[in-house]
Coordinates of C-alpha atoms in Angstrom, one line a residue:
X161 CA -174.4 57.0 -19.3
X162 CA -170.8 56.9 -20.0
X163 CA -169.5 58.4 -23.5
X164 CA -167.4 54.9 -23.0
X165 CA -168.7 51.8 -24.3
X166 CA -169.8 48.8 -21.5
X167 CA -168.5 45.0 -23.2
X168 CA -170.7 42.0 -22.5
X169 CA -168.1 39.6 -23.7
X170 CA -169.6 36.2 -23.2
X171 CA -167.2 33.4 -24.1
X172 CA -168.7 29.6 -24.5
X173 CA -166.4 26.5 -24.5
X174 CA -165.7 24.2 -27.1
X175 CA -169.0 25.7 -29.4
X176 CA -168.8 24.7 -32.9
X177 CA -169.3 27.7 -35.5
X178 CA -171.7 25.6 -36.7
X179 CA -174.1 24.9 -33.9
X180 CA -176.5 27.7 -34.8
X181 CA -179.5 28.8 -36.5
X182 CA -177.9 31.9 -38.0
X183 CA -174.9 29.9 -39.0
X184 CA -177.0 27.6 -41.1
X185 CA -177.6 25.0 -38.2
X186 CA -181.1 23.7 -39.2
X187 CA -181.8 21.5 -36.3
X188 CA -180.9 23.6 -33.1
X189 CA -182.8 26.5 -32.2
X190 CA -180.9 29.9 -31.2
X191 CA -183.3 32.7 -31.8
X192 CA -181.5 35.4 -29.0
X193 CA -178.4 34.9 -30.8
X194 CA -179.7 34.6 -34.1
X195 CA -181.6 38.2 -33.1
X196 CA -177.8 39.2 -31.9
X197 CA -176.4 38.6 -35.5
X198 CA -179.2 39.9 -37.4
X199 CA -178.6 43.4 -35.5
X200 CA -174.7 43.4 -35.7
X201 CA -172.0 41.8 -37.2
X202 CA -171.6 38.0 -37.8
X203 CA -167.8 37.2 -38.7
X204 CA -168.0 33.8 -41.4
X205 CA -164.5 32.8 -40.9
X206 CA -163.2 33.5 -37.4
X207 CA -160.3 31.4 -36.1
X208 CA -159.1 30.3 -32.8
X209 CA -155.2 30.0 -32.2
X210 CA -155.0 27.4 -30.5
X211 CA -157.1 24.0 -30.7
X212 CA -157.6 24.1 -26.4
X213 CA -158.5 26.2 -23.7
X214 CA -155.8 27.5 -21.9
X215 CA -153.9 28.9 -25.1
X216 CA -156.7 29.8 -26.4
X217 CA -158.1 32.3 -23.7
X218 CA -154.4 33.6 -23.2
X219 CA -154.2 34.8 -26.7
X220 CA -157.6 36.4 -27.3
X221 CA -157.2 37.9 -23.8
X222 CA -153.7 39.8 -24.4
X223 CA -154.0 39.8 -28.0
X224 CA -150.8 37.7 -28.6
X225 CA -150.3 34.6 -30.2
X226 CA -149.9 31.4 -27.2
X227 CA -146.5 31.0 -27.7
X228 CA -145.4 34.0 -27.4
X229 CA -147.4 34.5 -24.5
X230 CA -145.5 31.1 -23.4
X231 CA -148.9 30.0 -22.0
X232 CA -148.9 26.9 -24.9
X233 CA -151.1 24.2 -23.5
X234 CA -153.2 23.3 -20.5
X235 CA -152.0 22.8 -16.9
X236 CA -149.4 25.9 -17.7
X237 CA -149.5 29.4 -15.8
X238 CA -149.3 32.0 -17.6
X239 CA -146.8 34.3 -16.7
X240 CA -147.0 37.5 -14.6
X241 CA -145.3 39.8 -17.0
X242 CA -148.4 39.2 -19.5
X243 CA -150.8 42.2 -19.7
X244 CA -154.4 41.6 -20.0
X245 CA -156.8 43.7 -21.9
X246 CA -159.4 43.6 -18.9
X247 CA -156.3 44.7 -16.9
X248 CA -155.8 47.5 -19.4
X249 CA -159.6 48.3 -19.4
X250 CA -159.2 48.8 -15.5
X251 CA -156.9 51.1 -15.1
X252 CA -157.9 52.8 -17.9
X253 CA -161.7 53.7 -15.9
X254 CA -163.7 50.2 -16.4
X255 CA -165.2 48.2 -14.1
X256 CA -164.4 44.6 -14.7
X257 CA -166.2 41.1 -13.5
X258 CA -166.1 37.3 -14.6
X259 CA -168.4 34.5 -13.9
X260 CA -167.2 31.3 -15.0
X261 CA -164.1 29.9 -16.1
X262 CA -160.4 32.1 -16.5
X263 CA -158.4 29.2 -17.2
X264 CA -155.1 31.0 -17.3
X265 CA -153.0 29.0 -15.1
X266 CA -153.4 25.4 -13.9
X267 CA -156.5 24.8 -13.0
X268 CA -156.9 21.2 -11.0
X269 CA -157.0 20.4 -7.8
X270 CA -153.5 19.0 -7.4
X271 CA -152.3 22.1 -8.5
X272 CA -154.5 24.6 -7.7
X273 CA -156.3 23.5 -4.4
X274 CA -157.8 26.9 -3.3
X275 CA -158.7 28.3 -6.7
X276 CA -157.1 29.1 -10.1
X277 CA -153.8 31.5 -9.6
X278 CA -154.1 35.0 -11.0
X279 CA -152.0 37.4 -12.4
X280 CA -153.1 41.1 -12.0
X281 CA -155.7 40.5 -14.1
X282 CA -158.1 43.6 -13.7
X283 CA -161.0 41.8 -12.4
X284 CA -162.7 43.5 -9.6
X285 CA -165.4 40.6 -9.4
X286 CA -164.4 37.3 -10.0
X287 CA -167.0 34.9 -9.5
X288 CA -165.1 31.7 -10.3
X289 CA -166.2 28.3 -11.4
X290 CA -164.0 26.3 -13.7
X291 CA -166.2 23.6 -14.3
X292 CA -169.9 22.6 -13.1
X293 CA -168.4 19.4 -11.0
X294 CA -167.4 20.3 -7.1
X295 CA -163.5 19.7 -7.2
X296 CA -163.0 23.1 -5.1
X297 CA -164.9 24.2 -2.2
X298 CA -164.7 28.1 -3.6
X299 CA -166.5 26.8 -6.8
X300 CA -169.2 29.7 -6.3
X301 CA -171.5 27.3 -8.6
X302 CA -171.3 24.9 -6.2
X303 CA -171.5 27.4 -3.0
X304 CA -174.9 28.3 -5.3
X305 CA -176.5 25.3 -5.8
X306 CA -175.6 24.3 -2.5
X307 CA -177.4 27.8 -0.8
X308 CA -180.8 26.6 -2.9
X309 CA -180.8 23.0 -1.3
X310 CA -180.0 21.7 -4.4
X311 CA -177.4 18.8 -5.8
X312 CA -177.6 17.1 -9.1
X313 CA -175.8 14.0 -9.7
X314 CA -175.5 13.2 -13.3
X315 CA -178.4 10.7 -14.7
X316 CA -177.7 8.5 -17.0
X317 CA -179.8 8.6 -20.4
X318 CA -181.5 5.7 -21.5
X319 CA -180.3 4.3 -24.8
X320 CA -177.1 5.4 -25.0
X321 CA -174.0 5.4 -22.1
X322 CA -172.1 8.5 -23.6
X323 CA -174.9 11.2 -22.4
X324 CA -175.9 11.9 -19.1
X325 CA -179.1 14.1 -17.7
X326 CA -177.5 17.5 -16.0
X327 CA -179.2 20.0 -13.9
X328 CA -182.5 21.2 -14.7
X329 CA -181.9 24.4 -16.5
X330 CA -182.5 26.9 -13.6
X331 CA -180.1 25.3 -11.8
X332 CA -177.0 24.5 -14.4
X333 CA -173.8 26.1 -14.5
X334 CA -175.0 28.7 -17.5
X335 CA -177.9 30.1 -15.7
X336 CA -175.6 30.6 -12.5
X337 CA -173.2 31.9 -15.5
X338 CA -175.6 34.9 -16.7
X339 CA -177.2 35.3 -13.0
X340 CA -174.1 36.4 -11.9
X341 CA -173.8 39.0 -15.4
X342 CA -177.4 40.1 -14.7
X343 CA -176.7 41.1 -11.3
X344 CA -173.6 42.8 -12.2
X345 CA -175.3 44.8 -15.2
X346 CA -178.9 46.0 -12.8
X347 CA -175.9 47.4 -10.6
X348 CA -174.8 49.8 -12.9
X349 CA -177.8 51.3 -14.1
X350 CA -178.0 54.6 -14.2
X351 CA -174.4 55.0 -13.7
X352 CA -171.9 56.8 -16.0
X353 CA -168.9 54.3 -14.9
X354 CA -167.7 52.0 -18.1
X355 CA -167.7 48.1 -17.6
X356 CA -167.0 45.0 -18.5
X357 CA -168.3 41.1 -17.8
X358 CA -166.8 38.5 -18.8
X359 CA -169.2 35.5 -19.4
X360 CA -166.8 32.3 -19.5
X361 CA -170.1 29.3 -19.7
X362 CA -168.6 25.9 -19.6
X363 CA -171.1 24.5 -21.9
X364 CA -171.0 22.6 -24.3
X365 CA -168.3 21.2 -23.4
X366 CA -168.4 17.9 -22.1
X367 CA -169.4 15.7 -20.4
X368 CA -172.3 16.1 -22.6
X369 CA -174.8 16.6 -20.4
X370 CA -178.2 18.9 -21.0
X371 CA -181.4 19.6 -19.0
X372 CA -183.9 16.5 -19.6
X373 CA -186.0 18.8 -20.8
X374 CA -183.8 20.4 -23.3
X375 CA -182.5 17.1 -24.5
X376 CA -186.0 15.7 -25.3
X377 CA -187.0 17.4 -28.2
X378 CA -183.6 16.7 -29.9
X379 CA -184.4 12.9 -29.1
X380 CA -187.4 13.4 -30.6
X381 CA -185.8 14.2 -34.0
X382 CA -182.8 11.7 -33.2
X383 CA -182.9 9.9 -36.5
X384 CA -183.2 13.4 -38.3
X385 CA -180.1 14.4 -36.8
X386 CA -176.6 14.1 -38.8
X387 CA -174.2 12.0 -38.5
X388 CA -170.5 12.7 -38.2
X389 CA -168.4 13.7 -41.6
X390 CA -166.4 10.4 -41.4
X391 CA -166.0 7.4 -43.8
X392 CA -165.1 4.5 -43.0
X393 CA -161.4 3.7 -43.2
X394 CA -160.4 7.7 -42.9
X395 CA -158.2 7.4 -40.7
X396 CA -155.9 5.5 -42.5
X397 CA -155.1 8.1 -45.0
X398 CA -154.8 10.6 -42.0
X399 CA -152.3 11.0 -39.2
X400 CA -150.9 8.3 -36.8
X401 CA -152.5 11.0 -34.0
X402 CA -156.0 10.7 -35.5
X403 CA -155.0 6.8 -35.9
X404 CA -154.9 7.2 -31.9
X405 CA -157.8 9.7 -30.8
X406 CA -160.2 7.1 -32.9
X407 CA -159.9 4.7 -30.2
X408 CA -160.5 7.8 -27.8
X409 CA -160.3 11.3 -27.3
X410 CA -157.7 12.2 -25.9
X411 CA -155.5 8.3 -26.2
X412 CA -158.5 7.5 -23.4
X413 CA -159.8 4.3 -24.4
X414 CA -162.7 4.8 -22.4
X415 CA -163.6 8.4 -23.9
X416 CA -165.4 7.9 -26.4
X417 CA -164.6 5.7 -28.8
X418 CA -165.0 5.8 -31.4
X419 CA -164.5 2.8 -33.4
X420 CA -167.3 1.1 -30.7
X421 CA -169.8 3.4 -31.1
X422 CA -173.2 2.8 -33.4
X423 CA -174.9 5.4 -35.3
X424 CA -177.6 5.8 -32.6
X425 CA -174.7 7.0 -30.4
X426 CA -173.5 9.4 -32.6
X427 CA -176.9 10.9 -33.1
X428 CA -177.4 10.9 -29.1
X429 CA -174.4 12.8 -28.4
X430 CA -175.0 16.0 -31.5
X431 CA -178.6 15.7 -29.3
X432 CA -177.2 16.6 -26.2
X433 CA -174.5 18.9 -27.9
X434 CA -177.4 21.0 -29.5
X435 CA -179.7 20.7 -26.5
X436 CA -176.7 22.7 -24.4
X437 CA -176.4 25.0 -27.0
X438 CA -180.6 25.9 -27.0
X439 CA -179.7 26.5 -23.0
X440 CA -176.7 28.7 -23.8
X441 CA -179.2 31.0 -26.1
X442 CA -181.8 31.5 -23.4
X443 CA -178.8 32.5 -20.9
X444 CA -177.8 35.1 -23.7
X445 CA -181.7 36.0 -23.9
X446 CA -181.5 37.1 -20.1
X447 CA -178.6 39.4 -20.4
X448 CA -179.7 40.6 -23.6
X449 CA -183.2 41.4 -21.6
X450 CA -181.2 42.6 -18.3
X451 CA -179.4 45.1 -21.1
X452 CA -182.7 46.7 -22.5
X453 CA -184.8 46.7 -19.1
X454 CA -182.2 49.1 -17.3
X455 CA -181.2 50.9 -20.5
X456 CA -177.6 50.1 -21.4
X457 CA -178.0 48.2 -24.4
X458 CA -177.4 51.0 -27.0
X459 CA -173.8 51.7 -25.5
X460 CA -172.7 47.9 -24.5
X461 CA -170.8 46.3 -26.9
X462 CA -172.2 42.5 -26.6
X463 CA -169.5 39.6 -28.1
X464 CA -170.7 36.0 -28.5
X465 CA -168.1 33.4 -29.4
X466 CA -166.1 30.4 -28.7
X467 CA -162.6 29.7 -27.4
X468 CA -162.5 26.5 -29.7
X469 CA -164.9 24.1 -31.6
X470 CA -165.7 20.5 -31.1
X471 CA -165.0 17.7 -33.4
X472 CA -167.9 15.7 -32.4
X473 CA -167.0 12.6 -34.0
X474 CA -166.1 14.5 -37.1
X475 CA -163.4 12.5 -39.2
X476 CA -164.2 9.3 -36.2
X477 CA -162.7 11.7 -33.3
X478 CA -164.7 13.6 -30.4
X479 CA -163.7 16.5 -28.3
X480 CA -160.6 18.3 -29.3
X481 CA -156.6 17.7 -29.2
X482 CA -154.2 18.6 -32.0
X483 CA -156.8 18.6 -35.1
X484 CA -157.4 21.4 -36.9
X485 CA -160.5 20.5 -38.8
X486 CA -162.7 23.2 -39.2
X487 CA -165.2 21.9 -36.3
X488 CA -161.9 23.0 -34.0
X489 CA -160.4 25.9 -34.8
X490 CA -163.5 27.8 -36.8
X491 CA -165.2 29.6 -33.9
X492 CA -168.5 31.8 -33.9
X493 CA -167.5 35.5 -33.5
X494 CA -170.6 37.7 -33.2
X495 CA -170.6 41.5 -32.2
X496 CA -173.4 43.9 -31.4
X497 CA -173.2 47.7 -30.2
X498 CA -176.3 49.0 -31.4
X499 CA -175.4 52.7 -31.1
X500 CA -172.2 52.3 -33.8
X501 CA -173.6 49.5 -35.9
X502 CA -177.0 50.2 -37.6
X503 CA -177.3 48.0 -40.1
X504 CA -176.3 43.7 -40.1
X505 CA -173.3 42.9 -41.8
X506 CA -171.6 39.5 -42.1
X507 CA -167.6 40.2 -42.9
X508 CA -166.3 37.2 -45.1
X509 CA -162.8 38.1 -44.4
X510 CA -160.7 35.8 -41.7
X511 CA -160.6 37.3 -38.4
X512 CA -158.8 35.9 -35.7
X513 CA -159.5 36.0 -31.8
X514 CA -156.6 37.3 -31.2
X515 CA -157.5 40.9 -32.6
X516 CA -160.7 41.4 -30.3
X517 CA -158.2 42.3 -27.5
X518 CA -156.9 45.9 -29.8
X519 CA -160.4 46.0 -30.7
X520 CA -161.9 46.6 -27.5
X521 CA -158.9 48.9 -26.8
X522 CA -159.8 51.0 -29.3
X523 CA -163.3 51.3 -29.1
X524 CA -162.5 52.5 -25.8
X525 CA -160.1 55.0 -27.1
X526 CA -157.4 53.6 -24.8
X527 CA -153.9 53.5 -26.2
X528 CA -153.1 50.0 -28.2
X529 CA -151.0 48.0 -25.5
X530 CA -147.0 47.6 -27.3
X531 CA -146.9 43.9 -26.8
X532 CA -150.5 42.9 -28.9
X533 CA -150.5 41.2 -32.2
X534 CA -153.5 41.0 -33.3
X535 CA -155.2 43.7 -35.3
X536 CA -158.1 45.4 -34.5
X537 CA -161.8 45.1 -36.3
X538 CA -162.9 48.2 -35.8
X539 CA -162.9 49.2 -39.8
X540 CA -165.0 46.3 -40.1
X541 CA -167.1 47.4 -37.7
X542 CA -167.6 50.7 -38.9
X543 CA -167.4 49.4 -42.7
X544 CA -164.7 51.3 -43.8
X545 CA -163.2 48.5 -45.1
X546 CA -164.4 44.7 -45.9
X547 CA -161.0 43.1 -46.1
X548 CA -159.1 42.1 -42.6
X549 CA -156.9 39.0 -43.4
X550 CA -156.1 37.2 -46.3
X551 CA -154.9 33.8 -43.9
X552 CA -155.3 32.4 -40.5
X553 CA -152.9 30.6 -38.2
X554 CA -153.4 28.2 -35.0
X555 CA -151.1 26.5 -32.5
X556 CA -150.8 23.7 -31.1
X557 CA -148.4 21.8 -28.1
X558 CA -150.4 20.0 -25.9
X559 CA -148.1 17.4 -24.9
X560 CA -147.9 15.6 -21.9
X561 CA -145.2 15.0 -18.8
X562 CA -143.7 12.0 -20.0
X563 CA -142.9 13.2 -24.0
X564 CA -142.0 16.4 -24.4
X565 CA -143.2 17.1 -28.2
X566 CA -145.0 14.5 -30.5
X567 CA -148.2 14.7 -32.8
X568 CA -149.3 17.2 -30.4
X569 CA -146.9 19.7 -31.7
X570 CA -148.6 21.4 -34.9
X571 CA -149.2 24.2 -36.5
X572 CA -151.5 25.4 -38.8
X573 CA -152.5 28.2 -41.5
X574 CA -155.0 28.3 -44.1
X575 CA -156.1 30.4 -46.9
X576 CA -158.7 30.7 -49.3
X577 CA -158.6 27.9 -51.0
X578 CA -155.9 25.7 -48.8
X579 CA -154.8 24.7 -45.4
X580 CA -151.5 23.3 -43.8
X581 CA -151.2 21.0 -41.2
X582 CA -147.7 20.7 -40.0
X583 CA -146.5 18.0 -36.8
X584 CA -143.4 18.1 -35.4
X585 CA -142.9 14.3 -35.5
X586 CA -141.9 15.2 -39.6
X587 CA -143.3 11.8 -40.3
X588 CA -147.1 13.4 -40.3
X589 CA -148.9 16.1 -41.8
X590 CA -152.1 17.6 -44.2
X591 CA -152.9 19.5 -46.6
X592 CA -156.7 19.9 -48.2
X593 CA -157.8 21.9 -51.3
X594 CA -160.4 23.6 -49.7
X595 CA -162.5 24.5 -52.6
X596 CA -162.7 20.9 -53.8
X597 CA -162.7 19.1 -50.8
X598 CA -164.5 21.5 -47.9
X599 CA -165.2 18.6 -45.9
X600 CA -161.3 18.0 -45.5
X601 CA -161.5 14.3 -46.6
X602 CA -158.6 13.7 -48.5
X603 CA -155.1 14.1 -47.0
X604 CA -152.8 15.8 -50.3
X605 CA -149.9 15.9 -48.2
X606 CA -148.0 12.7 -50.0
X607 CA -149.9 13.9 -53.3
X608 CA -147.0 14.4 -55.9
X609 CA -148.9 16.5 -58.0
X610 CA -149.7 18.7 -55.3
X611 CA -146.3 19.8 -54.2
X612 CA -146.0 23.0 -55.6
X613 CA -148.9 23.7 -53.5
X614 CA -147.7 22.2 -50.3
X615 CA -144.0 24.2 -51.0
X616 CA -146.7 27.5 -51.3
X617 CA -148.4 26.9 -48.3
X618 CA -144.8 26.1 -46.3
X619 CA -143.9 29.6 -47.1
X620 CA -147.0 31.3 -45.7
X621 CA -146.5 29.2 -42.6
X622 CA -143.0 30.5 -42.3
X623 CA -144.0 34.2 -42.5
X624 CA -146.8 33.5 -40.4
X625 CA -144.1 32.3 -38.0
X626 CA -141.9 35.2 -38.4
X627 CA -145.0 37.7 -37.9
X628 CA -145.8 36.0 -34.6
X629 CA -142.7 36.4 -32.9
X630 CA -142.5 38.7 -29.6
X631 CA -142.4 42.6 -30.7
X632 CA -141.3 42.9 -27.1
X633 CA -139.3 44.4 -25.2
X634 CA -139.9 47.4 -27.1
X635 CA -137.5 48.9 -29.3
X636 CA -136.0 52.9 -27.9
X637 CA -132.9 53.3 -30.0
X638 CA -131.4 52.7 -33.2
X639 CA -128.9 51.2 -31.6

């Protein structure tokens, strides 16, 4: 065994932190994850920086903020110069794989027709599948499915349009996810080489579409189910951008709406949304059980999280875009290493996933790369301290082609007992007293009485600002 610890990192997409059991999620069962938290650490607050994928998985995976890795929204390559900490963990001694999604440069078909562009990202196995549906003919999901005699068309579900019937769960894109990790971990048993697997599912993301047999018992319960956190008229005391998204996600008329959909809708899509989620915890159930049967659990440092949440009709929008409700940029952050931490501890403190790239590095005694930003976890982990961060900050400029900044140029930071939304259009923005208004309902940002508060919270997202800017190229001189 090596004195080095292995990482299981395994990364879902678009999971809200609250979309399991041992987050309070009554309705959805998770017990292999729940059994993860209960023997590790379960952060409470841990933030994305950025509201979508590609920013998202640039900063967490170099440790630096997305625009300062200049990788800002979706559709943009990230730039060769950027250092990776799988790259790090390389050349440092590690093994390192993927199954799944990178999402690192642009990844569709236009763009990209062979597969997704990489830098020298350390990978020595890259088993690469950006999304379940066959766009590329070197998605290895679909090269899978293909080798079983197998193809599954989606199937719509009665009773409501918005959800459709995926692959049965042997055969979806998570199970081919943690396949490929279980094959990768039975290879190095017994050996004293260090790894690493990255585990990029693309569940839950949408389209929303579970195993039948996962969705039925959650349609079973459909009328026990919550609705969204939206009443009616919100919008209107929002942003011009929510204004928009309510109509559809994304400005997409046709994705849904949702000013046209009915309360059985609503209820049908959190169905399927939980029902991927139960799949996701079996997949973690396999590794977890590859991990014990060949004896590398006690030195394998297992991650569960998110690269971003889900709205999920939340304040009348669905999916994601340039909203910073908690449902988007609070994430699940769960760590195990049984062989450091004995005992279950659930940190309070904000974390951001931007320091689990320094914290891998230094559980690995390797040398903290010059360029990182974030800070690394490891006193939490080894509870020498219970404090980490007093604020959080998240990014956003997903704009498209045509405009070149609108309400999809944001930023935000909270505290303990505020948060600051601010767009660039300077006609928009929010603010929310947090410990009066946790559900985010009321927009202070016109709110007279308030402003001291809002000139308060303008200031921490000014040094926020200031603390994120590039500490490279390094400094060698005083002058």
């Amino acid at each position: 065994m090596s004195d080095k610890p292995n990482i299981l990192w395994i990364c879902t997409d678009q999971q809200r932190f609250d979309s399991l059991g041992c987050y309070g999620n009554q309705y959805v069962r998770t017990p292999n994850i729940d059994k993860l938290a209960s023997n590790g650490l379960l952060f409470e607050n841990a933030y994305s920086q950025s509201t979508v994928c590609a920013p998202s998985r640039g900063s967490f995976l170099t440790g630096r903020y997305p625009r300062t890795v200049r990788l800002r929204k979706n559709g943009q390559n990230i730039p060769d110069s950027e250092v990776l900490v799988t790259k790090l963990l390389h050349d440092a001694g590690y093994t390192c794989g993927l199954s799944g999604k990178l999402h690192l440069s642009a990844c569709f078909p236009t763009a990209s027709h062979g597969t997704e562009r990489r830098i020298d990202d350390g990978y020595d196995m890259f088993h690469w599948s950006h999304h379940p549906k066959d766009d590329w003919a070197t998605n290895e999901y679909s090269q899978w499915l293909r080798a079983k005699g197998k193809k599954f068309p989606a199937r719509p579900v009665e009773g409501c349009e918005y959800v459709v019937y995926g692959p049965d769960a042997e055969d979806h894109q998570a199970a081919w996810c943690a396949e490929k990790a279980i094959d990768y971990i039975q290879a190095h048993e017994g050996k004293r080489q260090p790894w690493v697997f990255s585990v990029n599912i693309f569940a839950p993301h949408h389209p929303f579409d579970p195993p039948e047999s996962y969705l039925k018992r959650y349609l079973n319960m459909l009328d026990e189910l919550p609705l969204p956190n939206y009443y009616e008229g919100e919008p209107e005391s929002k942003t011009s951008g929510q204004r928009r998204d309510h109509q559809g996600a994304y400005a997409n008329p046709k994705l849904y709406p949702f000013n046209k959909m009915s309360d059985s809708d609503h209820r049908y899509l959190t169905a399927a949304y939980y029902a991927m989620v139960e799949l996701i915890d079996d997949q973690v159930g396999r590794m977890l059980e590859a991990l014990e049967r060949t004896g590398q659990l006690d030195n394998t440092i297992v991650v569960f999280m998110s690269d971003h949440g889900e709205l999920l009709g939340d304040h009348g929008v669905y999916l994601k875009g340039a909203h910073f409700y908690e449902p988007s940029v609070h994430v699940p952050l769960i760590v195990s290493w049984p062989a450091v931490i004995k005992q279950p501890v659930r940190p309070s403190t904000f974390v951001e996933l931007v320091d689990l790239a320094p914290t891998f590095l230094e559980a690995a005694g390797i040398e903290r790369h010059p360029g990182m930003q974030g800070k690394s976890l490891m006193k939490l982990w080894s509870g020498e301290t219970a404090d980490h961060r007093s604020d959080v900050y998240c990014e956003a400029y997903e704009s498209s082609n045509r405009k070149p900044y609108g309400m999809e140029y944001a930023m935000m930071v909270r505290d303990r007992t505020h948060k600051l939304v601010v767009y660039h259009t300077r006609q928009d923005g929010e603010l929310y007293d947090l410990e009066t208004d946790p559900g985010e309902r009321r927009n202070l940002w016109s709110s007279s009485e308030h402003a001291s508060v809002k000139l308060r919270m303008m200031e921490l997202l000014c040094h926020r600002m200031a603390e994120t800017i590039d500490p490279l190229p390094e400094k060698l001189a005083p002058w």
